[in-house]
CSV table of C-alpha atoms in Angstrom, one decimal:
chain,number,residue,atom,x,y,z
A,1,MET,CA,21.4,78.6,97.6
A,2,ARG,CA,18.7,76.1,96.6
A,3,LEU,CA,18.7,75.0,93.0
A,4,PRO,CA,15.4,75.2,91.1
A,5,ALA,CA,13.5,72.0,90.9
A,6,ALA,CA,13.7,71.8,87.1
A,7,LEU,CA,17.5,72.1,87.3
A,8,LEU,CA,17.7,69.3,89.9
A,9,LEU,CA,15.6,67.1,87.7
A,10,LEU,CA,18.0,67.8,84.8
A,11,LEU,CA,21.1,67.0,86.8
A,12,GLY,CA,19.5,63.8,88.0
A,13,ALA,CA,18.8,62.8,84.5
A,14,LEU,CA,22.3,63.5,83.3
A,15,ALA,CA,24.1,61.7,86.2
A,16,PRO,CA,23.4,58.2,85.0
A,17,ALA,CA,24.5,59.1,81.5
A,18,ALA,CA,27.7,60.6,82.7
A,19,ALA,CA,28.4,57.5,84.9
A,20,GLN,CA,27.8,55.3,81.9
A,21,GLN,CA,30.1,57.3,79.7
A,22,ALA,CA,32.9,57.1,82.4
A,23,SER,CA,32.4,53.4,82.7
A,24,GLN,CA,32.9,53.0,78.9
A,25,ALA,CA,36.1,55.1,78.6
A,26,PRO,CA,37.9,53.6,75.7
A,27,ALA,CA,41.6,52.6,75.9
A,28,GLY,CA,43.9,55.0,74.2
A,29,ALA,CA,46.9,54.0,72.1
A,30,THR,CA,49.4,53.7,74.9
A,31,LEU,CA,47.1,51.8,77.2
A,32,SER,CA,46.2,49.5,74.4
A,33,THR,CA,49.9,48.9,73.6
A,34,VAL,CA,50.7,48.1,77.2
A,35,ARG,CA,47.7,45.7,77.6
A,36,ALA,CA,48.5,43.9,74.3
A,37,ARG,CA,52.1,43.4,75.3
A,38,GLY,CA,51.1,42.4,78.8
A,39,ALA,CA,53.9,44.5,80.3
A,40,LEU,CA,54.8,48.1,80.9
A,41,SER,CA,58.1,49.3,79.3
A,42,CYS,CA,59.6,51.7,81.8
A,43,GLY,CA,62.8,53.8,81.3
A,44,ILE,CA,65.1,53.9,84.3
A,45,SER,CA,68.8,54.4,84.8
A,46,THR,CA,71.8,52.1,84.2
A,47,GLY,CA,72.3,52.0,87.9
A,48,ASP,CA,71.7,54.8,90.5
A,49,PRO,CA,71.8,54.1,94.3
A,50,ALA,CA,68.4,54.6,95.9
A,51,TRP,CA,66.7,55.3,92.6
A,52,SER,CA,67.2,52.3,90.3
A,53,GLN,CA,69.8,49.7,91.0
A,54,PRO,CA,69.9,45.9,91.1
A,55,ASP,CA,69.9,44.2,94.5
A,56,SER,CA,71.7,41.0,95.4
A,57,ARG,CA,69.1,39.0,93.5
A,58,GLY,CA,69.3,41.1,90.4
A,59,GLU,CA,65.9,42.8,91.2
A,60,TRP,CA,65.9,46.5,90.4
A,61,GLN,CA,65.1,48.6,93.4
A,62,GLY,CA,64.8,52.3,94.2
A,63,MET,CA,62.3,55.1,94.1
A,64,ASP,CA,62.2,55.3,90.3
A,65,ALA,CA,61.7,51.5,90.0
A,66,ASP,CA,58.8,51.6,92.5
A,67,ILE,CA,57.0,54.4,90.6
A,68,CYS,CA,57.2,52.1,87.6
A,69,ARG,CA,55.9,49.2,89.6
A,70,ALA,CA,53.0,51.2,90.9
A,71,VAL,CA,51.9,52.1,87.4
A,72,ALA,CA,52.2,48.5,86.2
A,73,ALA,CA,50.1,47.3,89.1
A,74,ALA,CA,47.5,50.0,88.4
A,75,VAL,CA,47.3,49.2,84.7
A,76,LEU,CA,47.9,45.5,84.6
A,77,GLY,CA,47.1,44.4,88.1
A,78,ASP,CA,50.6,43.0,88.6
A,79,ALA,CA,53.7,45.1,89.6
A,80,LYS,CA,56.0,42.4,88.1
A,81,LYS,CA,54.7,43.0,84.5
A,82,LEU,CA,57.5,45.3,83.6
A,83,VAL,CA,60.2,45.5,80.9
A,84,TRP,CA,63.1,47.5,82.3
A,85,GLN,CA,64.8,49.8,79.8
A,86,HIS,CA,68.1,51.1,81.2
A,87,LEU,CA,68.7,54.5,79.7
A,88,THR,CA,71.5,57.1,79.8
A,89,GLY,CA,71.1,60.8,80.0
A,90,GLN,CA,71.6,61.0,76.2
A,91,ASN,CA,69.1,58.4,75.0
A,92,ARG,CA,66.4,58.7,77.6
A,93,PHE,CA,64.2,61.2,75.7
A,94,PRO,CA,64.6,59.6,72.3
A,95,ALA,CA,63.6,56.2,73.9
A,96,LEU,CA,60.4,57.8,75.1
A,97,THR,CA,59.5,59.7,72.0
A,98,THR,CA,60.1,56.8,69.6
A,99,GLY,CA,58.0,54.4,71.7
A,100,GLN,CA,60.8,52.2,73.2
A,101,VAL,CA,59.3,53.1,76.6
A,102,GLU,CA,55.8,54.2,77.7
A,103,MET,CA,57.1,56.2,80.6
A,104,LEU,CA,60.4,57.7,81.8
A,105,THR,CA,61.2,57.6,85.5
A,106,ARG,CA,64.9,58.3,85.7
A,107,THR,CA,65.6,61.1,88.2
A,108,THR,CA,64.6,63.4,85.4
A,109,THR,CA,64.1,67.1,86.1
A,110,TRP,CA,61.0,68.8,84.8
A,111,THR,CA,62.2,71.9,82.9
A,112,PHE,CA,60.4,74.4,80.6
A,113,MET,CA,62.5,73.5,77.5
A,114,ARG,CA,62.2,69.8,78.0
A,115,ASP,CA,58.5,70.0,78.4
A,116,SER,CA,57.9,72.4,75.5
A,117,SER,CA,60.4,71.2,72.9
A,118,LEU,CA,61.1,67.5,73.2
A,119,GLY,CA,57.7,66.0,72.5
A,120,VAL,CA,57.2,64.8,76.0
A,121,ASN,CA,54.9,65.8,78.9
A,122,PHE,CA,55.9,65.7,82.6
A,123,THR,CA,53.1,64.3,84.8
A,124,ALA,CA,53.3,64.8,88.6
A,125,PRO,CA,56.3,65.7,90.7
A,126,TYR,CA,57.3,62.8,93.0
A,127,PHE,CA,60.5,64.4,94.4
A,128,TYR,CA,61.8,67.9,94.9
A,129,ASP,CA,65.6,68.2,94.8
A,130,GLY,CA,68.4,70.7,94.2
A,131,GLN,CA,71.9,70.5,92.9
A,132,GLY,CA,74.7,70.2,95.4
A,133,PHE,CA,78.4,69.2,95.8
A,134,LEU,CA,80.2,66.2,97.2
A,135,VAL,CA,83.7,66.8,98.5
A,136,ARG,CA,86.3,64.9,100.5
A,137,ALA,CA,86.2,65.6,104.3
A,138,ASN,CA,90.0,66.1,104.5
A,139,ALA,CA,89.8,68.9,101.9
A,140,GLY,CA,88.4,71.2,104.6
A,141,ILE,CA,85.8,72.7,102.3
A,142,THR,CA,82.6,73.8,104.1
A,143,SER,CA,81.1,76.0,101.4
A,144,ALA,CA,80.6,75.7,97.6
A,145,LYS,CA,82.2,79.2,97.3
A,146,GLN,CA,85.5,77.6,98.3
A,147,LEU,CA,85.5,75.5,95.0
A,148,ASP,CA,87.0,78.4,93.1
A,149,GLY,CA,89.6,76.9,90.8
A,150,ALA,CA,88.4,73.3,91.5
A,151,THR,CA,88.0,70.4,89.1
A,152,ILE,CA,84.4,69.3,89.2
A,153,CYS,CA,82.9,66.1,87.8
A,154,PHE,CA,79.3,65.8,86.5
A,155,THR,CA,77.3,64.0,83.8
A,156,SER,CA,76.5,65.2,80.3
A,157,ALA,CA,72.9,65.7,79.0
A,158,SER,CA,71.7,66.8,82.4
A,159,THR,CA,70.7,70.1,84.0
A,160,HIS,CA,73.9,70.1,86.0
A,161,GLU,CA,76.2,71.8,83.5
A,162,LEU,CA,74.0,74.8,82.8
A,163,ASN,CA,73.2,75.2,86.5
A,164,LEU,CA,76.9,75.1,87.3
A,165,GLN,CA,77.7,77.6,84.6
A,166,ASP,CA,75.0,80.0,85.8
A,167,TRP,CA,76.0,79.7,89.4
A,168,SER,CA,79.8,80.1,88.8
A,169,ARG,CA,79.2,83.2,86.7
A,170,SER,CA,77.0,84.8,89.3
A,171,GLN,CA,79.5,84.0,92.1
A,172,GLY,CA,82.6,84.9,90.1
A,173,ILE,CA,84.0,81.3,90.5
A,174,ARG,CA,86.1,79.5,88.0
A,175,PHE,CA,86.2,75.7,87.7
A,176,THR,CA,87.5,73.0,85.4
A,177,PRO,CA,84.7,70.7,84.2
A,178,VAL,CA,85.2,66.9,83.8
A,179,ILE,CA,82.2,65.5,82.0
A,180,PHE,CA,81.0,61.9,81.8
A,181,ALA,CA,78.3,60.1,79.9
A,182,ASP,CA,76.7,58.5,82.9
A,183,LYS,CA,76.7,58.8,86.7
A,184,ASP,CA,78.7,55.6,87.3
A,185,GLU,CA,81.6,57.0,85.4
A,186,ALA,CA,81.4,60.3,87.2
A,187,ARG,CA,81.3,58.6,90.6
A,188,ARG,CA,84.3,56.4,89.8
A,189,ALA,CA,86.2,59.5,88.6
A,190,TYR,CA,85.5,61.3,91.9
A,191,GLU,CA,86.5,58.2,93.9
A,192,SER,CA,89.8,58.0,92.0
A,193,ASN,CA,90.6,61.6,92.7
A,194,ARG,CA,90.2,62.8,89.2
A,195,CYS,CA,88.2,65.8,90.5
A,196,ASP,CA,87.9,67.8,93.6
A,197,SER,CA,84.1,67.7,93.7
A,198,TYR,CA,81.3,65.7,92.3
A,199,THR,CA,78.2,67.8,91.5
A,200,GLY,CA,74.6,66.5,91.0
A,201,ASP,CA,71.2,66.4,92.6
A,202,ALA,CA,71.7,66.3,96.3
A,203,SER,CA,69.6,63.2,96.9
A,204,GLN,CA,71.7,61.3,94.4
A,205,LEU,CA,74.9,62.5,96.0
A,206,ALA,CA,73.6,61.5,99.4
A,207,ALA,CA,72.9,58.0,98.1
A,208,VAL,CA,76.3,57.8,96.4
A,209,ARG,CA,78.0,58.9,99.7
A,210,ALA,CA,76.1,56.3,101.7
A,211,ALA,CA,77.3,53.5,99.3
A,212,PHE,CA,81.0,54.4,99.7
A,213,PRO,CA,83.2,52.1,101.9
A,214,ASP,CA,83.6,55.0,104.4
A,215,PRO,CA,80.9,57.6,104.0
A,216,ALA,CA,82.5,59.8,106.7
A,217,GLU,CA,85.4,60.5,104.4
A,218,HIS,CA,83.0,62.6,102.2
A,219,VAL,CA,80.8,65.6,102.9
A,220,LEU,CA,77.7,66.7,101.1
A,221,LEU,CA,77.8,70.5,101.3
A,222,ALA,CA,74.7,72.4,102.4
A,223,ASP,CA,74.7,74.6,99.3
A,224,ARG,CA,72.0,74.1,96.7
A,225,ILE,CA,72.3,76.0,93.5
A,226,SER,CA,69.1,74.9,91.6
A,227,LYS,CA,65.6,73.5,91.9
A,228,GLU,CA,65.2,70.0,90.5
A,229,PRO,CA,61.6,68.7,90.5
A,230,TYR,CA,61.5,65.1,89.3
A,231,ALA,CA,58.4,63.9,87.5
A,232,PRO,CA,57.7,60.8,85.3
A,233,ALA,CA,57.5,61.8,81.6
A,234,VAL,CA,55.3,60.4,78.9
A,235,ARG,CA,55.0,61.1,75.1
A,236,GLN,CA,52.8,64.0,74.1
A,237,GLY,CA,49.5,63.2,72.3
A,238,ASP,CA,47.9,60.7,74.7
A,239,ASP,CA,46.0,62.5,77.4
A,240,GLN,CA,44.6,59.3,78.8
A,241,TRP,CA,48.0,57.8,79.5
A,242,PHE,CA,49.3,61.2,80.8
A,243,ASP,CA,46.4,61.1,83.3
A,244,ILE,CA,47.0,57.5,84.3
A,245,VAL,CA,50.6,58.0,85.2
A,246,ARG,CA,49.9,61.4,86.9
A,247,TYR,CA,47.1,60.1,89.1
A,248,VAL,CA,49.0,56.9,90.1
A,249,VAL,CA,51.7,59.3,91.6
A,250,TYR,CA,49.1,61.5,93.2
A,251,GLY,CA,47.3,58.4,94.5
A,252,LEU,CA,50.3,57.3,96.4
A,253,VAL,CA,50.6,60.8,98.0
A,254,GLU,CA,46.9,60.9,98.8
A,255,ALA,CA,47.2,57.4,100.4
A,256,GLU,CA,49.9,58.7,102.8
A,257,GLU,CA,47.7,61.6,103.8
A,258,LEU,CA,44.7,59.3,104.4
A,259,GLY,CA,46.8,56.8,106.4
A,260,ILE,CA,46.5,54.0,103.8
A,261,THR,CA,49.5,51.7,103.8
A,262,GLN,CA,50.7,48.6,101.9
A,263,ALA,CA,49.8,46.5,105.0
A,264,ASN,CA,46.4,48.0,105.8
A,265,ALA,CA,45.0,48.8,102.3
A,266,ASP,CA,42.6,45.8,102.2
A,267,GLN,CA,41.4,46.5,105.7
A,268,MET,CA,40.8,50.2,105.0
A,269,LEU,CA,38.8,49.2,101.9
A,270,ALA,CA,36.6,46.9,103.9
A,271,GLU,CA,36.2,48.9,107.1
A,272,SER,CA,37.0,52.6,106.7
A,273,PRO,CA,34.0,54.9,106.9
A,274,SER,CA,35.9,57.7,105.2
A,275,PRO,CA,34.4,58.7,101.8
A,276,ALA,CA,37.8,59.8,100.7
A,277,VAL,CA,39.3,56.4,101.5
A,278,GLN,CA,36.4,54.6,99.8
A,279,ARG,CA,36.8,56.7,96.6
A,280,LEU,CA,40.6,56.3,96.5
A,281,LEU,CA,40.4,52.5,96.9
A,282,GLY,CA,37.6,52.1,94.4
A,283,LYS,CA,34.8,51.1,96.7
A,284,THR,CA,32.7,54.1,95.5
A,285,GLY,CA,33.0,56.6,92.8
A,286,GLY,CA,34.4,56.1,89.3
A,287,LEU,CA,38.0,57.2,89.4
A,288,GLY,CA,39.3,54.1,87.6
A,289,ALA,CA,36.5,53.9,85.0
A,290,SER,CA,37.2,57.6,84.0
A,291,LEU,CA,40.7,56.5,83.0
A,292,GLY,CA,39.7,53.3,81.4
A,293,LEU,CA,41.1,51.2,84.3
A,294,ASP,CA,39.8,48.8,86.9
A,295,ARG,CA,38.1,50.5,89.9
A,296,ALA,CA,40.8,49.0,92.1
A,297,PHE,CA,43.7,50.6,90.2
A,298,LEU,CA,45.0,52.6,93.1
A,299,LEU,CA,44.4,49.8,95.6
A,300,ASN,CA,46.6,47.6,93.4
A,301,ALA,CA,49.3,50.3,93.2
A,302,ILE,CA,49.4,50.9,97.0
A,303,LYS,CA,49.4,47.1,97.7
A,304,ALA,CA,52.3,46.8,95.3
A,305,VAL,CA,54.7,49.5,96.7
A,306,GLY,CA,53.0,51.2,99.7
A,307,ASN,CA,52.1,54.9,99.9
A,308,TYR,CA,54.4,57.7,99.0
A,309,GLY,CA,55.9,57.9,102.5
A,310,GLU,CA,56.6,54.2,102.5
A,311,VAL,CA,58.4,54.4,99.2
A,312,TYR,CA,60.4,57.4,100.3
A,313,ASP,CA,61.4,55.8,103.6
A,314,ARG,CA,62.4,52.5,102.0
A,315,HIS,CA,64.8,54.1,99.5
A,316,LEU,CA,65.8,57.5,100.9
A,317,GLY,CA,64.5,58.0,104.4
A,318,GLU,CA,65.1,56.3,107.8
A,319,GLY,CA,64.5,52.8,106.4
A,320,SER,CA,67.5,53.2,104.0
A,321,ALA,CA,71.2,53.8,104.2
A,322,VAL,CA,70.8,57.3,102.9
A,323,LYS,CA,68.6,58.6,105.8
A,324,LEU,CA,67.7,61.8,103.9
A,325,ALA,CA,65.2,64.0,105.7
A,326,ARG,CA,61.9,64.5,103.9
A,327,GLY,CA,62.3,68.3,103.7
A,328,PRO,CA,60.1,69.7,100.9
A,329,ASN,CA,59.0,66.1,100.1
A,330,ALA,CA,57.0,65.9,103.3
A,331,LEU,CA,53.2,66.2,102.9
A,332,TRP,CA,51.8,69.7,102.6
A,333,ASN,CA,50.2,69.4,106.1
A,334,ARG,CA,53.5,68.2,107.6
A,335,GLY,CA,55.7,71.1,106.6
A,336,GLY,CA,56.4,70.0,103.0
A,337,ILE,CA,55.0,70.7,99.6
A,338,MET,CA,53.9,67.2,98.5
A,339,ILE,CA,50.2,67.5,97.7
A,340,SER,CA,47.6,65.7,95.6
A,341,PRO,CA,44.6,67.3,93.9
A,342,PRO,CA,41.3,66.4,95.4
A,343,MET,CA,40.6,62.8,94.3
A,344,ARG,CA,36.9,63.1,93.5
């Protein structure tokens, strides 16, 4: 259908005004705080293999750490401008709501009650998981239903306890809980035979298993008793900051779909004829300006950590010791459910 000439003239007159307004998007409270400090305060774990753990040089590595780096690069142009805040399950949400951190990226599951009652907002899922069970291979256990009467270790202030209670009641299974304040304590308890099984999100258990001296002595059961979507959380009340963190995550996913990598990002910016690539990397359009950021905010994020697939592979996939299949975390057009909204 052709639009009337008068309407076309009106739209043409409004377009420059809209572009000017987008280019002048003011910095909200959180963005101003981060810029004034010159660093992003990011909440991660006290140590969690494949997610946030120091390497031999003391540099924090993992999928959660790289999400923080991507946001720092997008906002400040430098992925190293970070203040790491190492949080437990108990203090992670208070640290966010009181302003100790600007974002929480700590293998934190997005749930209804957390989103609606804690004063936080979850941004964009960056990993889909489910709760599983780690057992010793010599126990001969092949199904979670064989854990009737078992002693099971898990961490407090997590979704694991309620999931375990719901599952055990529905299955008529009894268990003895052994609860710890953090994952390191729970892992050590399992290693020292204080419990028959260690339960947690399957990806975390796979990473723990890979770090054991002899991973073959332990089995990650195939059973999954919950759904655990991880998403960075931010404080309620700052829509601009919510959108910034959300669209950095989505930008990494979109980059994988478009074939933009850490190594080729500059070349794609200069040479790709794709309008979608040009918009994502800031050559055209006003994605960055609409958020109060530099037009190259996603280019900077991708150059800092790579696209979503590269981040996944480095810490959980074939490039890691964990070697966890992508499963639901594959792109939507490759059999998974990872998808970005249209970046336009």
